[in-house]
């Protein structure tokens, strides 16, 4: 999963991408992307990161118009993202009362799984581990590509664990991360 915000408090969402993993593979047909019209301005620095400006988002649906749909898609799912605390904070702020079934921080998972790697930034892991990004959408600097990279990293690391429980334990979800369930 990956999300982008306005870059200005209260950090309204402008993009949310959920890449699905089904039977040990990325399932593009079940993945979802939402572009969202924020109620305020997009900071130029944030626009450079995710590529969306106040003007480019001005004709899209607002968060309030898609919130129920997003919540339905994210109901009872595990969230996996790189440095998960930021994305989890924003999601729980925008979806009061929602809790993921569980949380996997792929950065922490990579640190536990690949201890000899020098740099745990997502882009560095993609190159250093030789992850196949040939089917990734967009450019490396954009959120759809990053969400695909996170899913690829999760699957790569999963090959090193005998069970989901072992993987989830290695990922050491963020202290205080609020989850409902146990690993699938």
PDB file of C-alpha atoms in Angstrom, residues 48-161:
ATOM      1  CA  UNK A  48       7.021  16.879  -6.869  1.00  0.00           C
ATOM      2  CA  UNK A  49       6.920  13.623  -4.905  1.00  0.00           C
ATOM      3  CA  UNK A  50       3.609  12.179  -6.108  1.00  0.00           C
ATOM      4  CA  UNK A  51       3.024  14.197  -9.267  1.00  0.00           C
ATOM      5  CA  UNK A  52      -0.407  15.591  -8.372  1.00  0.00           C
ATOM      6  CA  UNK A  53      -1.192  19.291  -8.097  1.00  0.00           C
ATOM      7  CA  UNK A  54      -4.163  21.157  -6.707  1.00  0.00           C
ATOM      8  CA  UNK A  55      -5.263  21.838 -10.300  1.00  0.00           C
ATOM      9  CA  UNK A  56      -4.820  18.268 -11.563  1.00  0.00           C
ATOM     10  CA  UNK A  57      -6.974  16.945  -8.702  1.00  0.00           C
ATOM     11  CA  UNK A  58      -9.642  19.666  -8.822  1.00  0.00           C
ATOM     12  CA  UNK A  59     -12.263  17.710 -10.801  1.00  0.00           C
ATOM     13  CA  UNK A  60     -11.990  14.432  -8.883  1.00  0.00           C
ATOM     14  CA  UNK A  61     -14.181  13.033  -6.118  1.00  0.00           C
ATOM     15  CA  UNK A  62     -13.490  14.215  -2.588  1.00  0.00           C
ATOM     16  CA  UNK A  63     -12.502  11.995   0.316  1.00  0.00           C
ATOM     17  CA  UNK A  64     -16.022  12.168   1.741  1.00  0.00           C
ATOM     18  CA  UNK A  65     -17.396  10.906  -1.589  1.00  0.00           C
ATOM     19  CA  UNK A  66     -15.113   7.842  -1.669  1.00  0.00           C
ATOM     20  CA  UNK A  67     -14.465   7.161   2.022  1.00  0.00           C
ATOM     21  CA  UNK A  68     -17.081   4.398   2.351  1.00  0.00           C
ATOM     22  CA  UNK A  69     -15.733   2.667  -0.763  1.00  0.00           C
ATOM     23  CA  UNK A  70     -12.154   2.803   0.516  1.00  0.00           C
ATOM     24  CA  UNK A  71     -13.194   1.541   3.932  1.00  0.00           C
ATOM     25  CA  UNK A  72     -15.027  -1.408   2.328  1.00  0.00           C
ATOM     26  CA  UNK A  73     -11.934  -2.367   0.298  1.00  0.00           C
ATOM     27  CA  UNK A  74      -9.650  -2.105   3.347  1.00  0.00           C
ATOM     28  CA  UNK A  75     -12.017  -3.998   5.659  1.00  0.00           C
ATOM     29  CA  UNK A  76     -10.324  -7.034   7.252  1.00  0.00           C
ATOM     30  CA  UNK A  77      -7.045  -6.709   5.321  1.00  0.00           C
ATOM     31  CA  UNK A  78      -3.438  -6.654   6.371  1.00  0.00           C
ATOM     32  CA  UNK A  79      -1.571  -3.465   5.547  1.00  0.00           C
ATOM     33  CA  UNK A  80       1.979  -3.764   4.264  1.00  0.00           C
ATOM     34  CA  UNK A  81       3.959  -0.665   3.443  1.00  0.00           C
ATOM     35  CA  UNK A  82       7.465   0.703   3.826  1.00  0.00           C
ATOM     36  CA  UNK A  83       7.927   2.614   7.101  1.00  0.00           C
ATOM     37  CA  UNK A  84       4.297   1.860   7.895  1.00  0.00           C
ATOM     38  CA  UNK A  85       3.804   4.327  10.755  1.00  0.00           C
ATOM     39  CA  UNK A  86       3.200   7.282   8.414  1.00  0.00           C
ATOM     40  CA  UNK A  87       0.653   5.561   6.161  1.00  0.00           C
ATOM     41  CA  UNK A  88      -1.095   3.890   9.085  1.00  0.00           C
ATOM     42  CA  UNK A  89      -1.385   7.208  10.945  1.00  0.00           C
ATOM     43  CA  UNK A  90      -2.952   8.911   7.934  1.00  0.00           C
ATOM     44  CA  UNK A  91      -5.350   6.047   7.220  1.00  0.00           C
ATOM     45  CA  UNK A  92      -6.588   5.841  10.788  1.00  0.00           C
ATOM     46  CA  UNK A  93      -6.990   9.625  10.843  1.00  0.00           C
ATOM     47  CA  UNK A  94      -9.086   9.519   7.667  1.00  0.00           C
ATOM     48  CA  UNK A  95     -11.004   6.370   8.642  1.00  0.00           C
ATOM     49  CA  UNK A  96     -11.934   6.853  12.330  1.00  0.00           C
ATOM     50  CA  UNK A  97     -12.705   3.532  13.970  1.00  0.00           C
ATOM     51  CA  UNK A  98     -11.049   1.495  11.208  1.00  0.00           C
ATOM     52  CA  UNK A  99      -8.301  -0.905  12.204  1.00  0.00           C
ATOM     53  CA  UNK A 100      -6.385  -3.127   9.817  1.00  0.00           C
ATOM     54  CA  UNK A 101      -6.429  -6.861  10.422  1.00  0.00           C
ATOM     55  CA  UNK A 102      -2.669  -6.521  10.840  1.00  0.00           C
ATOM     56  CA  UNK A 103       0.362  -4.485   9.913  1.00  0.00           C
ATOM     57  CA  UNK A 104       3.634  -5.394   8.176  1.00  0.00           C
ATOM     58  CA  UNK A 105       6.393  -2.819   7.925  1.00  0.00           C
ATOM     59  CA  UNK A 106       8.404  -3.903   4.872  1.00  0.00           C
ATOM     60  CA  UNK A 107      11.359  -1.793   5.944  1.00  0.00           C
ATOM     61  CA  UNK A 108      11.585  -3.662   9.248  1.00  0.00           C
ATOM     62  CA  UNK A 109      10.924  -6.920   7.431  1.00  0.00           C
ATOM     63  CA  UNK A 110      13.820  -6.203   5.057  1.00  0.00           C
ATOM     64  CA  UNK A 111      16.111  -5.360   7.984  1.00  0.00           C
ATOM     65  CA  UNK A 112      15.292  -8.720   9.605  1.00  0.00           C
ATOM     66  CA  UNK A 113      15.392 -10.753   6.396  1.00  0.00           C
ATOM     67  CA  UNK A 114      18.376  -9.167   4.654  1.00  0.00           C
ATOM     68  CA  UNK A 115      20.697  -8.064   7.494  1.00  0.00           C
ATOM     69  CA  UNK A 116      23.725  -7.491   5.245  1.00  0.00           C
ATOM     70  CA  UNK A 117      22.010  -4.901   3.057  1.00  0.00           C
ATOM     71  CA  UNK A 118      23.546  -1.451   3.510  1.00  0.00           C
ATOM     72  CA  UNK A 119      20.576   0.728   2.579  1.00  0.00           C
ATOM     73  CA  UNK A 120      16.944  -0.073   3.377  1.00  0.00           C
ATOM     74  CA  UNK A 121      15.324   2.673   1.318  1.00  0.00           C
ATOM     75  CA  UNK A 122      12.719   1.125  -0.972  1.00  0.00           C
ATOM     76  CA  UNK A 123      14.503   2.114  -4.190  1.00  0.00           C
ATOM     77  CA  UNK A 124      17.797   0.707  -2.903  1.00  0.00           C
ATOM     78  CA  UNK A 125      16.146  -2.588  -1.940  1.00  0.00           C
ATOM     79  CA  UNK A 126      14.518  -2.911  -5.370  1.00  0.00           C
ATOM     80  CA  UNK A 127      17.912  -2.625  -7.053  1.00  0.00           C
ATOM     81  CA  UNK A 128      19.999  -4.403  -4.416  1.00  0.00           C
ATOM     82  CA  UNK A 129      17.711  -7.439  -4.244  1.00  0.00           C
ATOM     83  CA  UNK A 130      17.092  -7.499  -7.987  1.00  0.00           C
ATOM     84  CA  UNK A 131      13.305  -7.351  -7.622  1.00  0.00           C
ATOM     85  CA  UNK A 132      11.491  -7.816 -10.932  1.00  0.00           C
ATOM     86  CA  UNK A 133       9.834  -4.480 -11.635  1.00  0.00           C
ATOM     87  CA  UNK A 134       9.143  -5.128 -15.325  1.00  0.00           C
ATOM     88  CA  UNK A 135       5.367  -5.120 -14.698  1.00  0.00           C
ATOM     89  CA  UNK A 136       5.382  -2.178 -12.308  1.00  0.00           C
ATOM     90  CA  UNK A 137       3.167   0.725 -13.328  1.00  0.00           C
ATOM     91  CA  UNK A 138       4.662   4.168 -13.806  1.00  0.00           C
ATOM     92  CA  UNK A 139       8.035   5.524 -12.784  1.00  0.00           C
ATOM     93  CA  UNK A 140      10.055   4.713  -9.660  1.00  0.00           C
ATOM     94  CA  UNK A 141       9.304   8.118  -8.150  1.00  0.00           C
ATOM     95  CA  UNK A 142       5.523   7.623  -8.348  1.00  0.00           C
ATOM     96  CA  UNK A 143       3.227   5.910  -5.879  1.00  0.00           C
ATOM     97  CA  UNK A 144       1.843   3.126  -8.142  1.00  0.00           C
ATOM     98  CA  UNK A 145       5.397   1.929  -8.820  1.00  0.00           C
ATOM     99  CA  UNK A 146       6.281   2.175  -5.133  1.00  0.00           C
ATOM    100  CA  UNK A 147       3.185   0.187  -4.107  1.00  0.00           C
ATOM    101  CA  UNK A 148       4.175  -2.525  -6.599  1.00  0.00           C
ATOM    102  CA  UNK A 149       7.726  -2.461  -5.199  1.00  0.00           C
ATOM    103  CA  UNK A 150       6.404  -2.886  -1.651  1.00  0.00           C
ATOM    104  CA  UNK A 151       4.343  -5.889  -2.745  1.00  0.00           C
ATOM    105  CA  UNK A 152       7.359  -7.357  -4.550  1.00  0.00           C
ATOM    106  CA  UNK A 153       9.557  -6.849  -1.490  1.00  0.00           C
ATOM    107  CA  UNK A 154       6.954  -8.533   0.728  1.00  0.00           C
ATOM    108  CA  UNK A 155       6.811 -11.555  -1.596  1.00  0.00           C
ATOM    109  CA  UNK A 156      10.602 -11.732  -1.865  1.00  0.00           C
ATOM    110  CA  UNK A 157      11.002 -11.704   1.920  1.00  0.00           C
ATOM    111  CA  UNK A 158       8.153 -14.198   2.394  1.00  0.00           C
ATOM    112  CA  UNK A 159      10.239 -16.898   0.691  1.00  0.00           C
ATOM    113  CA  UNK A 160      12.542 -16.777   3.740  1.00  0.00           C
ATOM    114  CA  UNK A 161       9.819 -17.662   6.261  1.00  0.00           C
TER     115      UNK A 161
END
